[in-house]
Coordinates of C-alpha atoms in Angstrom, one line a residue:
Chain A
X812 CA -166.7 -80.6 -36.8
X813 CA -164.8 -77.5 -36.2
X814 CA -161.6 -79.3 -34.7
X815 CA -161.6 -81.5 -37.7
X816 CA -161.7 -78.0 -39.5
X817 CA -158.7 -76.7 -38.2
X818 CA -156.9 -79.7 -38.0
X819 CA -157.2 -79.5 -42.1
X820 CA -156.7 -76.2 -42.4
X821 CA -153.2 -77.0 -39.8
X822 CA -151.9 -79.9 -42.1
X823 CA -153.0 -77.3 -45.2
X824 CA -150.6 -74.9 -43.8
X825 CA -147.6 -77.5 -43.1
X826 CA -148.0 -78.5 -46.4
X827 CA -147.1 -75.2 -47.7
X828 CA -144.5 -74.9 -45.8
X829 CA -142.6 -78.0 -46.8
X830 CA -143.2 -76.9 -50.6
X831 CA -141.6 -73.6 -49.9
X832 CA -138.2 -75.0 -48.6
X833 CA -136.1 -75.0 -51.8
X834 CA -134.7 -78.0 -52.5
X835 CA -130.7 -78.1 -52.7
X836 CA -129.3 -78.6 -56.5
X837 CA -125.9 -79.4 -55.3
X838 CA -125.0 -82.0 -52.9
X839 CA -123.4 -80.2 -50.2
X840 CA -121.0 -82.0 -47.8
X841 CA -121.6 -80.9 -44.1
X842 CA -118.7 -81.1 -42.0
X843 CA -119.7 -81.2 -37.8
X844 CA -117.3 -79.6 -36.2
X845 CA -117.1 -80.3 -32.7
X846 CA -115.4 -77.1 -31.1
X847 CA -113.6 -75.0 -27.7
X848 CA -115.6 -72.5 -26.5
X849 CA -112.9 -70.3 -26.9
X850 CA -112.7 -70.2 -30.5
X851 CA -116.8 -69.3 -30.8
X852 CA -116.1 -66.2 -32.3
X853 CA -113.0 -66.6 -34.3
X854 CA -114.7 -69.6 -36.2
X855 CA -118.3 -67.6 -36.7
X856 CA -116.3 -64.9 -38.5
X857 CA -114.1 -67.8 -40.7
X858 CA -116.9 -70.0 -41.9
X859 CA -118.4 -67.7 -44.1
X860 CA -114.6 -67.1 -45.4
X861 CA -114.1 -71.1 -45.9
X862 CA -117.7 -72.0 -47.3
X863 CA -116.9 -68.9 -50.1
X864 CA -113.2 -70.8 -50.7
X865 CA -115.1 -74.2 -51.1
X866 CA -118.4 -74.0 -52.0
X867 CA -119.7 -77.9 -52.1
X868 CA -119.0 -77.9 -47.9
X869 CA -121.1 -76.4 -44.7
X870 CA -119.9 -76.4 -41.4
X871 CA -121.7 -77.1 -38.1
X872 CA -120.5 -76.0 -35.0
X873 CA -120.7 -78.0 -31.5
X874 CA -119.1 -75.7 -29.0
X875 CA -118.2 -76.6 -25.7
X876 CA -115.8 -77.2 -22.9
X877 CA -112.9 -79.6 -24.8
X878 CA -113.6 -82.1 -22.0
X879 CA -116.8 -82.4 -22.3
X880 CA -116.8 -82.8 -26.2
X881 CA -113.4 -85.3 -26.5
X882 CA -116.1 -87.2 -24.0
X883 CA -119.0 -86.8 -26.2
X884 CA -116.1 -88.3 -29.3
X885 CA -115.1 -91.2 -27.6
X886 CA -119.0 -91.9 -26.7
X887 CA -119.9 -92.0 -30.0
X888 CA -121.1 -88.5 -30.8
X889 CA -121.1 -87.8 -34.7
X890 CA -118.2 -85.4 -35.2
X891 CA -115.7 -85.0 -38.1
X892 CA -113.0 -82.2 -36.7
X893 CA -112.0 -81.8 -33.1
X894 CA -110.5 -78.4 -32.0
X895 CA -109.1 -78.9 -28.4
X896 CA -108.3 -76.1 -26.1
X897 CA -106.0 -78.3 -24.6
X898 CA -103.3 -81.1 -25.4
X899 CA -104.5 -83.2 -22.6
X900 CA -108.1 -83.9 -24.4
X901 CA -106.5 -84.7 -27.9
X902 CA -104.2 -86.8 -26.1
X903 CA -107.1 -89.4 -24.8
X904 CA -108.6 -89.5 -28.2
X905 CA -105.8 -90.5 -29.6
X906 CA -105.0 -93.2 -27.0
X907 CA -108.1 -94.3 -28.1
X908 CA -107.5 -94.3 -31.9
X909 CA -110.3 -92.0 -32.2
X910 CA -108.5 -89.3 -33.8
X911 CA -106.6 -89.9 -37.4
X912 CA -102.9 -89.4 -35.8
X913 CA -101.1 -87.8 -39.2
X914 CA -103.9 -85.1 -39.2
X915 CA -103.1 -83.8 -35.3
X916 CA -101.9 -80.2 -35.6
X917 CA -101.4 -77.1 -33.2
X918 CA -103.3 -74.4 -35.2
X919 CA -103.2 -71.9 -32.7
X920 CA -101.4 -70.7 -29.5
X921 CA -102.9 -68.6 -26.3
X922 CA -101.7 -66.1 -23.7
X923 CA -102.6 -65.2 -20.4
X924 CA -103.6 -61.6 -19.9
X925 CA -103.7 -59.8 -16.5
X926 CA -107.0 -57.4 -17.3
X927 CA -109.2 -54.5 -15.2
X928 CA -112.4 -52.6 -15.7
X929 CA -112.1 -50.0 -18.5
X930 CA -113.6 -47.3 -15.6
X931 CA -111.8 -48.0 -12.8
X932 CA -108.3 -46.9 -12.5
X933 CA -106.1 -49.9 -10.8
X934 CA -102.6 -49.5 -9.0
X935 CA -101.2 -52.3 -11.0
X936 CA -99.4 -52.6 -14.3
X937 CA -98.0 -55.9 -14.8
X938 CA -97.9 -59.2 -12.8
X939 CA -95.1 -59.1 -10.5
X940 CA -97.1 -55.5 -9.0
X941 CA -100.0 -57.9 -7.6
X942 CA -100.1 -58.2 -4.0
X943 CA -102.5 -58.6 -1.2
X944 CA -101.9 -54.4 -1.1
X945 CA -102.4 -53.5 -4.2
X946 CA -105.6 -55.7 -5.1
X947 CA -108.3 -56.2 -3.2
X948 CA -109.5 -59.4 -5.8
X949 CA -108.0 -61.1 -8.3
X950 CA -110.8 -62.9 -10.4
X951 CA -109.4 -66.3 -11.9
X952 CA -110.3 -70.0 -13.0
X953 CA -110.6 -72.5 -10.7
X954 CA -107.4 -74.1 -10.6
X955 CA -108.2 -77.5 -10.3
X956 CA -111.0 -77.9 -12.8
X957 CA -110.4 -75.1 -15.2
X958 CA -108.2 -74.8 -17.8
X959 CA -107.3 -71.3 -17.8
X960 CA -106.9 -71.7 -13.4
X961 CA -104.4 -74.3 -14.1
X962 CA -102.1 -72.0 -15.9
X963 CA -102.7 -69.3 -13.9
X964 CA -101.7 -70.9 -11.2
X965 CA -98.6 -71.6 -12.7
X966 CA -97.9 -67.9 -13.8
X967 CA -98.7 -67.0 -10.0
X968 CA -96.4 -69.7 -8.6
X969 CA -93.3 -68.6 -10.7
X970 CA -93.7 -65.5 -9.2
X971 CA -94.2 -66.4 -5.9
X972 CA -97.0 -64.5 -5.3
X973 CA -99.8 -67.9 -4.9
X974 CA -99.4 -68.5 -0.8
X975 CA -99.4 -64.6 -0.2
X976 CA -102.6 -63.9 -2.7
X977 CA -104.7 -66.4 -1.0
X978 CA -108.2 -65.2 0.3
X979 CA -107.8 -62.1 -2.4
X980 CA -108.3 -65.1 -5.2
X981 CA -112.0 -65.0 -6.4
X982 CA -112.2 -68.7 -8.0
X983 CA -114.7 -69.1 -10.8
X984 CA -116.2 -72.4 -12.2
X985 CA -115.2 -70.6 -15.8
X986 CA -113.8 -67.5 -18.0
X987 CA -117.2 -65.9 -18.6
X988 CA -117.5 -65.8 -14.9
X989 CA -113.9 -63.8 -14.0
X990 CA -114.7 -61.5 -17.2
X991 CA -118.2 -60.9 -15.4
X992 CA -116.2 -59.7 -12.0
X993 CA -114.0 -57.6 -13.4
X994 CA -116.4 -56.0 -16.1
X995 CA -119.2 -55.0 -12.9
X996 CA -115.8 -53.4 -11.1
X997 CA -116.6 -56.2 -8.4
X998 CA -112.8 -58.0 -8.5
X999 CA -110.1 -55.2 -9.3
X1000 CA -108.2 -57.3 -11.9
X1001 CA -108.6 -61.0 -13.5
X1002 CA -106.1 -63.1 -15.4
X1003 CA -108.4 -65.1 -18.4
X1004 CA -106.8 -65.6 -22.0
X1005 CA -105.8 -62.5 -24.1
X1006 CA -108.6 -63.9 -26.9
X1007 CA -111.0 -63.9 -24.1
X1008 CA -109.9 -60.3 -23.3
X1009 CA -110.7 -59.4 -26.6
X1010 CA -114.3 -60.4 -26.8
X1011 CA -115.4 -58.2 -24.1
X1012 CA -116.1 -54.7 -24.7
X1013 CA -115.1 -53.8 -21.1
X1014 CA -112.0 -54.8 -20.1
X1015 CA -108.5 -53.6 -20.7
X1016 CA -105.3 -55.6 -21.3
X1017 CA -103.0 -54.3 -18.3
X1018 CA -99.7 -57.2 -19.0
X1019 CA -99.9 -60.5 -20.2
X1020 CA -97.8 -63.3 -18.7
X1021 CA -94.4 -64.4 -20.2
X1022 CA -94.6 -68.1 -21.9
X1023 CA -91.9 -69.1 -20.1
X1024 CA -94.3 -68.8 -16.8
X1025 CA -96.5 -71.9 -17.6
X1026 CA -97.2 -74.6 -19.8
X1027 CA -97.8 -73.6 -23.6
X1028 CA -101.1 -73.3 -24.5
X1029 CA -101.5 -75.3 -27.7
X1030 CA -104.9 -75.5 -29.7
X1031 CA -104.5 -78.8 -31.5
X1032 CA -107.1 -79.9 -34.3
X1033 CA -107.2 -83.1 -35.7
X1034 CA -109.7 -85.3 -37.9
X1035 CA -112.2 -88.0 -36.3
X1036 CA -111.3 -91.4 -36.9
X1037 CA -115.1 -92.0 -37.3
X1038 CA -115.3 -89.5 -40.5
X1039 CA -116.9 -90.4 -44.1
X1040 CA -115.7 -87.0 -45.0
X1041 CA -112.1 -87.2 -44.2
X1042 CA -111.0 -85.7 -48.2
X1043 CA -113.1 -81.8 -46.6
X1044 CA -112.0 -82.4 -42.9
X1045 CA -108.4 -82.3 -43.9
X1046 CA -109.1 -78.9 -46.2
X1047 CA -110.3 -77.1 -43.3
X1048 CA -107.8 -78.2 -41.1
X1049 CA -105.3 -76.9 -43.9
X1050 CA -107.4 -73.6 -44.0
X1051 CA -106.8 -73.0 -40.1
X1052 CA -103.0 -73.0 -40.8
X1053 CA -102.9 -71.1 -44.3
X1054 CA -102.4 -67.0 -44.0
X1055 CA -105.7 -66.5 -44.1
X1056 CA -106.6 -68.8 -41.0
X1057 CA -104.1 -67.4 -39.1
X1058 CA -104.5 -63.7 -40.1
X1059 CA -108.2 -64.6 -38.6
X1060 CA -107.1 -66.4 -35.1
X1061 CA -104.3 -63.3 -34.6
X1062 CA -107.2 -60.9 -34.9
X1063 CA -109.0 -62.5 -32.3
X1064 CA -106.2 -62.6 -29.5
X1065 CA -104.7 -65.8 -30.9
X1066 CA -100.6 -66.1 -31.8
Chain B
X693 CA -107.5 -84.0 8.5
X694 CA -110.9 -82.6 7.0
X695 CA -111.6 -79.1 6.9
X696 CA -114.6 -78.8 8.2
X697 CA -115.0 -74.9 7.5
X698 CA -117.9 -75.3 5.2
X699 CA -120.0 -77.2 7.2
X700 CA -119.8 -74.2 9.7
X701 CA -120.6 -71.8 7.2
X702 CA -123.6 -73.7 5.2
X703 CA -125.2 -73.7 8.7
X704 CA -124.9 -69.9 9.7
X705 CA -125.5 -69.2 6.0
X706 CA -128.6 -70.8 5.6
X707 CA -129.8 -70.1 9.9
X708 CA -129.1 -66.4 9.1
X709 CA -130.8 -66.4 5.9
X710 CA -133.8 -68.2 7.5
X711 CA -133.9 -65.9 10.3
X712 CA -134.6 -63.2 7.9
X713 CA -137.0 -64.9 5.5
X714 CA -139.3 -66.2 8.1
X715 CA -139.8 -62.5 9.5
X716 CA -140.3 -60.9 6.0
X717 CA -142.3 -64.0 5.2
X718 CA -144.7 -63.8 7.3
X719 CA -144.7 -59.6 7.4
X720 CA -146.2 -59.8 3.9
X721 CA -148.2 -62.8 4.2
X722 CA -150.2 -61.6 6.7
X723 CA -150.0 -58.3 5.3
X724 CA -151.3 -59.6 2.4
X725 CA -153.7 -62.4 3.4
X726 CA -157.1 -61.1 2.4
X727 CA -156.2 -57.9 1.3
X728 CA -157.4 -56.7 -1.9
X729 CA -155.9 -54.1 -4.1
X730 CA -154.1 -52.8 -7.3
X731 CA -151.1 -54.5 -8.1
X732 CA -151.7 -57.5 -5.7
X733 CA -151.0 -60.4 -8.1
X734 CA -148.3 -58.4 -10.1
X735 CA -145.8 -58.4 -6.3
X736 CA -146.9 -61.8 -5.4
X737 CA -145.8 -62.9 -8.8
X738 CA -142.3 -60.9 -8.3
X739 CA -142.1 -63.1 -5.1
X740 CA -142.5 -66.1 -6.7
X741 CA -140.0 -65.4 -9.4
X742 CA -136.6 -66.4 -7.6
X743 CA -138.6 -69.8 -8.0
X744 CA -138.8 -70.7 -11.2
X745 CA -135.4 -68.4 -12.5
X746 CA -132.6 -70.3 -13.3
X747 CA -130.1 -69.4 -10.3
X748 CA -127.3 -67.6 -12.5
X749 CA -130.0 -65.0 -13.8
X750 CA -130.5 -64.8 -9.7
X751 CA -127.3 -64.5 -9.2
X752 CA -126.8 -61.7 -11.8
X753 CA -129.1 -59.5 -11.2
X754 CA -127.8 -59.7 -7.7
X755 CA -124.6 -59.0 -8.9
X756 CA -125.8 -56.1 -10.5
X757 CA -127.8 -54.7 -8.1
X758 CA -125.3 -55.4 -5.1
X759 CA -122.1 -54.9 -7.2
X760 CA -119.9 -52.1 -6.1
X761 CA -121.3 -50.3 -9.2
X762 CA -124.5 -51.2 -8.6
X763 CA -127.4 -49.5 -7.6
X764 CA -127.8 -51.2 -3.8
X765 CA -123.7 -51.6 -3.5
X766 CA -122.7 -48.7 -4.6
X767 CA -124.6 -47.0 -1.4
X768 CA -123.4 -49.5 0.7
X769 CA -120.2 -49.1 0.0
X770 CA -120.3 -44.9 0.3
X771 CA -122.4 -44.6 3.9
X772 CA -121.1 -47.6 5.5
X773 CA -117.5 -48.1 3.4
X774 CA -119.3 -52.0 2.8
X775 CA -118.6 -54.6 -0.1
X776 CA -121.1 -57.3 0.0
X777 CA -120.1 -59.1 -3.2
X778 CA -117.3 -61.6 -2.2
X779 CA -118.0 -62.3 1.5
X780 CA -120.0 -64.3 3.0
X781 CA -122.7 -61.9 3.4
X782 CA -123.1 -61.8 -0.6
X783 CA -123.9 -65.9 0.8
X784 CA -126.7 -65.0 3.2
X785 CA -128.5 -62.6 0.6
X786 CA -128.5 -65.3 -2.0
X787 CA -129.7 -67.6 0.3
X788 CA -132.7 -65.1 1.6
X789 CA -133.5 -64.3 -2.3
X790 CA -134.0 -67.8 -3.1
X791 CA -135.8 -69.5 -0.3
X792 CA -138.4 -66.1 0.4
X793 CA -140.4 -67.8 -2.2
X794 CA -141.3 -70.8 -0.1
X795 CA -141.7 -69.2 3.3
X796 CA -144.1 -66.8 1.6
X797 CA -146.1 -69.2 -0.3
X798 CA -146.4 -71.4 3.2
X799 CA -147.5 -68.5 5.1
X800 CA -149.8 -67.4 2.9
X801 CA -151.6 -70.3 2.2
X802 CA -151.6 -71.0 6.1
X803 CA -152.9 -67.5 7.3
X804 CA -155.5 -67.8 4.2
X805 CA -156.9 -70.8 5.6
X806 CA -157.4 -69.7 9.3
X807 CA -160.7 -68.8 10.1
X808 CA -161.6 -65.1 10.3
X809 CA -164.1 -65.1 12.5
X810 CA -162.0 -66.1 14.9
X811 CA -159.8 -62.9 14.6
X812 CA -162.8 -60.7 14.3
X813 CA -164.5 -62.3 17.5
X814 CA -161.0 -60.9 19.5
X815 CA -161.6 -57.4 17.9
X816 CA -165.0 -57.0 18.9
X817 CA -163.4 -57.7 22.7
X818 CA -161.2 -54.8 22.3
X819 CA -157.5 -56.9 21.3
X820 CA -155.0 -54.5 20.1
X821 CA -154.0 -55.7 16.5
X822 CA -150.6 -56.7 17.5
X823 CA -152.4 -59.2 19.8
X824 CA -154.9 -60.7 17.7
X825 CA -152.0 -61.4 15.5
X826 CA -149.8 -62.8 18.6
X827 CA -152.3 -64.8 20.1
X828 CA -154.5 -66.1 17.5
X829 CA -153.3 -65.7 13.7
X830 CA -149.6 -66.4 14.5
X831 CA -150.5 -69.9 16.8
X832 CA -153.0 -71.3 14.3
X833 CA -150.9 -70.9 11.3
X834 CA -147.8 -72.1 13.3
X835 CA -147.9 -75.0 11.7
X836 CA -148.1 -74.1 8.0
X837 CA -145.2 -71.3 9.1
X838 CA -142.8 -74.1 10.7
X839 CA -143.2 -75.5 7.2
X840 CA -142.3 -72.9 5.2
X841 CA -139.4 -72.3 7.6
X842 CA -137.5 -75.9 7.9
X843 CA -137.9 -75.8 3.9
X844 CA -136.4 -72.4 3.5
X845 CA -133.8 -73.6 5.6
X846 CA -132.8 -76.4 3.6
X847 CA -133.3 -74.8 0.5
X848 CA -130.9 -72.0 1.6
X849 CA -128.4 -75.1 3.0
X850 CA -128.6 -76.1 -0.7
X851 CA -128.4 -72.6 -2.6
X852 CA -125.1 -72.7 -5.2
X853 CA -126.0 -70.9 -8.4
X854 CA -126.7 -67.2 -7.4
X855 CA -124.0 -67.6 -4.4
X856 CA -121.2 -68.7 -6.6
X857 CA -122.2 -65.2 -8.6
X858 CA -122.6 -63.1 -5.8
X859 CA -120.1 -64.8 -3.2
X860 CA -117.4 -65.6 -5.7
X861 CA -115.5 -68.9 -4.7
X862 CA -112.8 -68.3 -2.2
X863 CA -111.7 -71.1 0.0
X864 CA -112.1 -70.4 3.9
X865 CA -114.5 -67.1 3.4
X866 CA -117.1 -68.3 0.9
X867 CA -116.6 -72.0 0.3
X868 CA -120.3 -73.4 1.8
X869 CA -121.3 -77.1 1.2
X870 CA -122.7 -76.8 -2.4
X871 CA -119.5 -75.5 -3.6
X872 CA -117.1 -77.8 -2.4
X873 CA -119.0 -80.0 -3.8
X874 CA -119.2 -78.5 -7.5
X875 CA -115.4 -77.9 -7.5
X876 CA -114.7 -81.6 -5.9
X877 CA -116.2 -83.1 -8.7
X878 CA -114.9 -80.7 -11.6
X879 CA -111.5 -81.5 -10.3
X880 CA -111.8 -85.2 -9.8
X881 CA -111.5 -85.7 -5.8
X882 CA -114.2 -88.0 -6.0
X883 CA -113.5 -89.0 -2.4
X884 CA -114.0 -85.0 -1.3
X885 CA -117.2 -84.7 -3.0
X886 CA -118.6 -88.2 -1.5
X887 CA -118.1 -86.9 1.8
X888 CA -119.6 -84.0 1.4
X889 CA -122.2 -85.3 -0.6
X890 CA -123.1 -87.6 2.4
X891 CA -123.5 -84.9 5.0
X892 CA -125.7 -82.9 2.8
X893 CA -128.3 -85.7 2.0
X894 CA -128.4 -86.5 5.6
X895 CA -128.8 -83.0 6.9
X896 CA -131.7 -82.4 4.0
X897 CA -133.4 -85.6 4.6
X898 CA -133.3 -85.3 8.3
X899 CA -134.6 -82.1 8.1
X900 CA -137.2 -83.0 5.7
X901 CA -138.1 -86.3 7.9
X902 CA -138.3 -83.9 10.6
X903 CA -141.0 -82.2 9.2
X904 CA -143.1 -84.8 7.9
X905 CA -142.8 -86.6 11.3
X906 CA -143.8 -83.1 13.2
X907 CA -146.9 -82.4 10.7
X908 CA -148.2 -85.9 10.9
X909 CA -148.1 -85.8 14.9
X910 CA -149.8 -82.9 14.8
X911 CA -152.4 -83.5 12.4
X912 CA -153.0 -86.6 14.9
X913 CA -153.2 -84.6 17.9
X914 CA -155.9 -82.3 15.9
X915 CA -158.2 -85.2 15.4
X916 CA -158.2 -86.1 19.1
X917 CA -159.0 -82.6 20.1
X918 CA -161.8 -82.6 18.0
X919 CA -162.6 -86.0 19.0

């Protein structure tokens, strides 16, 4: 008798609950956005700014490594805008056709930054000064599997400084991992993106990397061939390249 | 030509490691085992934790506490001028965190189980503690110990979360099994990882076959003593 009593008094209480949601007077058009984890911050701050401009659209967010989610696309996850940290990921959607060509566009541009602990003095201040003498360990991407290894790489072999540096490189499986290092004073100096630089509290900017030292590191965006709302994917695309999307990604480290 | 570097690294990673957890292991076990007091339940639990933490909140408080900022590290690093984060060291102590929890819980449960009559009847004949221990507690539990140790062992041949923290990645100092593995994979050499991959699963489930071959004879020869 008593379970029976608070099973009643349970579904009472759900029932409230569901009467107390207000009901939306407006259909509003949500637009999934399947995301870098790079641009986390950048697009927190700029949805509030786009939703204001264009009040009948919401934005989701799916963050995540731009492999993982072009792979999550082509499998048939429900997305409407893809932001890619990399050219490469865009390009197998569109071999696919899963991506509406005309809408591809680079919306923003990254650096490489050379960074050390805020507390701890280092004897190097710019990239050419790294050595196996002056650093003890450089934090950076894995090469092969992460993005931001890849181009360091390439900054480190322009200045032939790779074959001398090796077993002072601390490899990490991703950027949260070299800003860790290099924020506990464990590795002396890092090399992660300049917008990654920016997020943490911790770290200094001591150089970033010339563009001519590695590949450009595009952001493209582009709209899912998938979409029913391809008339408000296209708008916020537009908004990531208007001044007041770009004002927004150059505050957070981006050019 | 494979390197074979991490094979010999996994292997005195994970020996050292269970060199060190089988002593500590059973130090507190027996130090524990029917002991009653204040606060009992609230270390045993801190034991256990390792177990059930994700490994990267393992492998950062490790970090922290072993950092050269840290609390541990940073004294290290002043009396014996010593950086454990990055070396293979930083490996070992990952390895001991993680696997402590099974060589304890094994030796508990195997010197709770022992009959203490049996240690009593040696005190009243005048053995030294040390002895009673060495000659009785230590031989009858052997064989609940000997399985807490060949599973620490693989569990510390398997560790990658907390050592990636704490050891960093750097190929030919820290690279063990686990993380060539992780890295193979990320980057595509699917002919790397396989390789890998198969000496792993043969080294655990040899070790593991091991075990349940051992225990089973055992348990066989127990019967026919009591026969």
């Amino acid at each position: 008798m008593k379970k029976i009593i608070y099973f009643l008094v349970m579904i009472f209480f759900v029932l409230l609950l569901i009467g107390c949601t207000p009901e939306d007077k407006e259909e509003k058009t949500t637009l999934m956005i399947s995301a870098a984890a790079s641009l986390t911050d950048v697009l927190n701050e700029l949805k509030p700014v786009f939703e204001d401009e264009h009040p009948s659209i919401e934005l989701t967010f799916n963050f995540g490594g731009s492999g993982k989610l072009a792979q999550m696309i082509i499998q048939g996850a429900p997305s409407d805008v893809f932001l890619s940290a990399s050219e490469s990921d865009m390009d197998k959607l569109q071999v696919e056709d899963m991506i509406l060509k005309e809408t591809r566009v680079n919306f923003a541009e990254n650096e490489l930054a050379l960074i050390a602990n805020k507390n701890q003095p280092v004897k190097v201040s710019s990239f050419d000064e790294i050595s196996s003498a002056t650093v003890e360990h450089l934090a950076i991407g894995e090469p092969e599997s992460v993005p931001v290894g890849r181009y360091t790489k390439q900054v480190l072999e322009h200045l032939e400084l790779w074959d001398s540096l090796q077993g002072s490189l601390v490899l990490s499986s991703d950027v949260r991992q070299v800003l860790t290092h290099v924020e506990l004073g464990n590795a002396d100096v890092g090399i992660v993106y300049a917008s990654d630089a920016l997020r943490s509290g911790k770290v200094t900017i001591v150089a970033t990397a010339d563009s001519d030292w590695h590949d450009p590191i595009m952001y493209p965006g582009a709209v899912v061939s998938d979409t029913s709302h391809s008339k408000e994917a296209k708008l916020f695309l537009a908004f990531l390249t208007s001044e007041k999307g770009q004002e927004l990604l150059h505050k957070h480290g981006f050019k | 030509m494979t390197d074979y570097s991490p094979l010999l690294l996994s292997l005195k990673v994970a020996g050292i490691s269970t060199f060190f957890v089988f002593i500590f292991g059973v130090f507190f076990a027996h130090l524990f085992s029917r002991k009653k007091f204040f606060g009992k339940s609230i270390i045993e639990s801190l034991f256990m934790l390792p177990l059930v933490l994700p490994p990267t909140v393992v492998g950062f408080g490790l970090l922290i506490l072993f950092g050269k900022n840290g609390f541990i590290g940073s004294w290290l690093l002043n009396w014996f001028d010593f950086q454990v984060v990055f070396t293979w060291i930083g490996a070992v102590i990952a390895s001991i965190v993680v696997s402590f929890p099974l060589m304890y819980q094994s030796a508990a449960a195997a010197f709770e189980s022992l009959d203490a009559r049996m240690e009593n009847a040696a005190r009243t004949m005048g053995a030294s503690n040390w002895r009673v221990f060495w000659t009785i507690s230590f031989r009858l539990a052997w064989p609940g110990l000997l399985a807490g140790l060949v599973l620490s062992f693989a569990r510390g041949l398997g560790e990658f979360g907390a050592t990636l923290m704490l050891a960093g990645y750097i190929p030919g100092k820290t690279d063990t099994i686990p993380m060539a593995i992780y890295f193979a994979v990320e980057s595509g050499q699917m002919e790397k990882a396989t390789f890998w991959v198969v000496i792993i699963v043969a080294l655990g489930f040899s070790t593991i076959m091991w075990l349940n071959w051992w225990s089973r004879r055992n348990i066989e020869r127990y019967k026919n003593d009591n026969a």
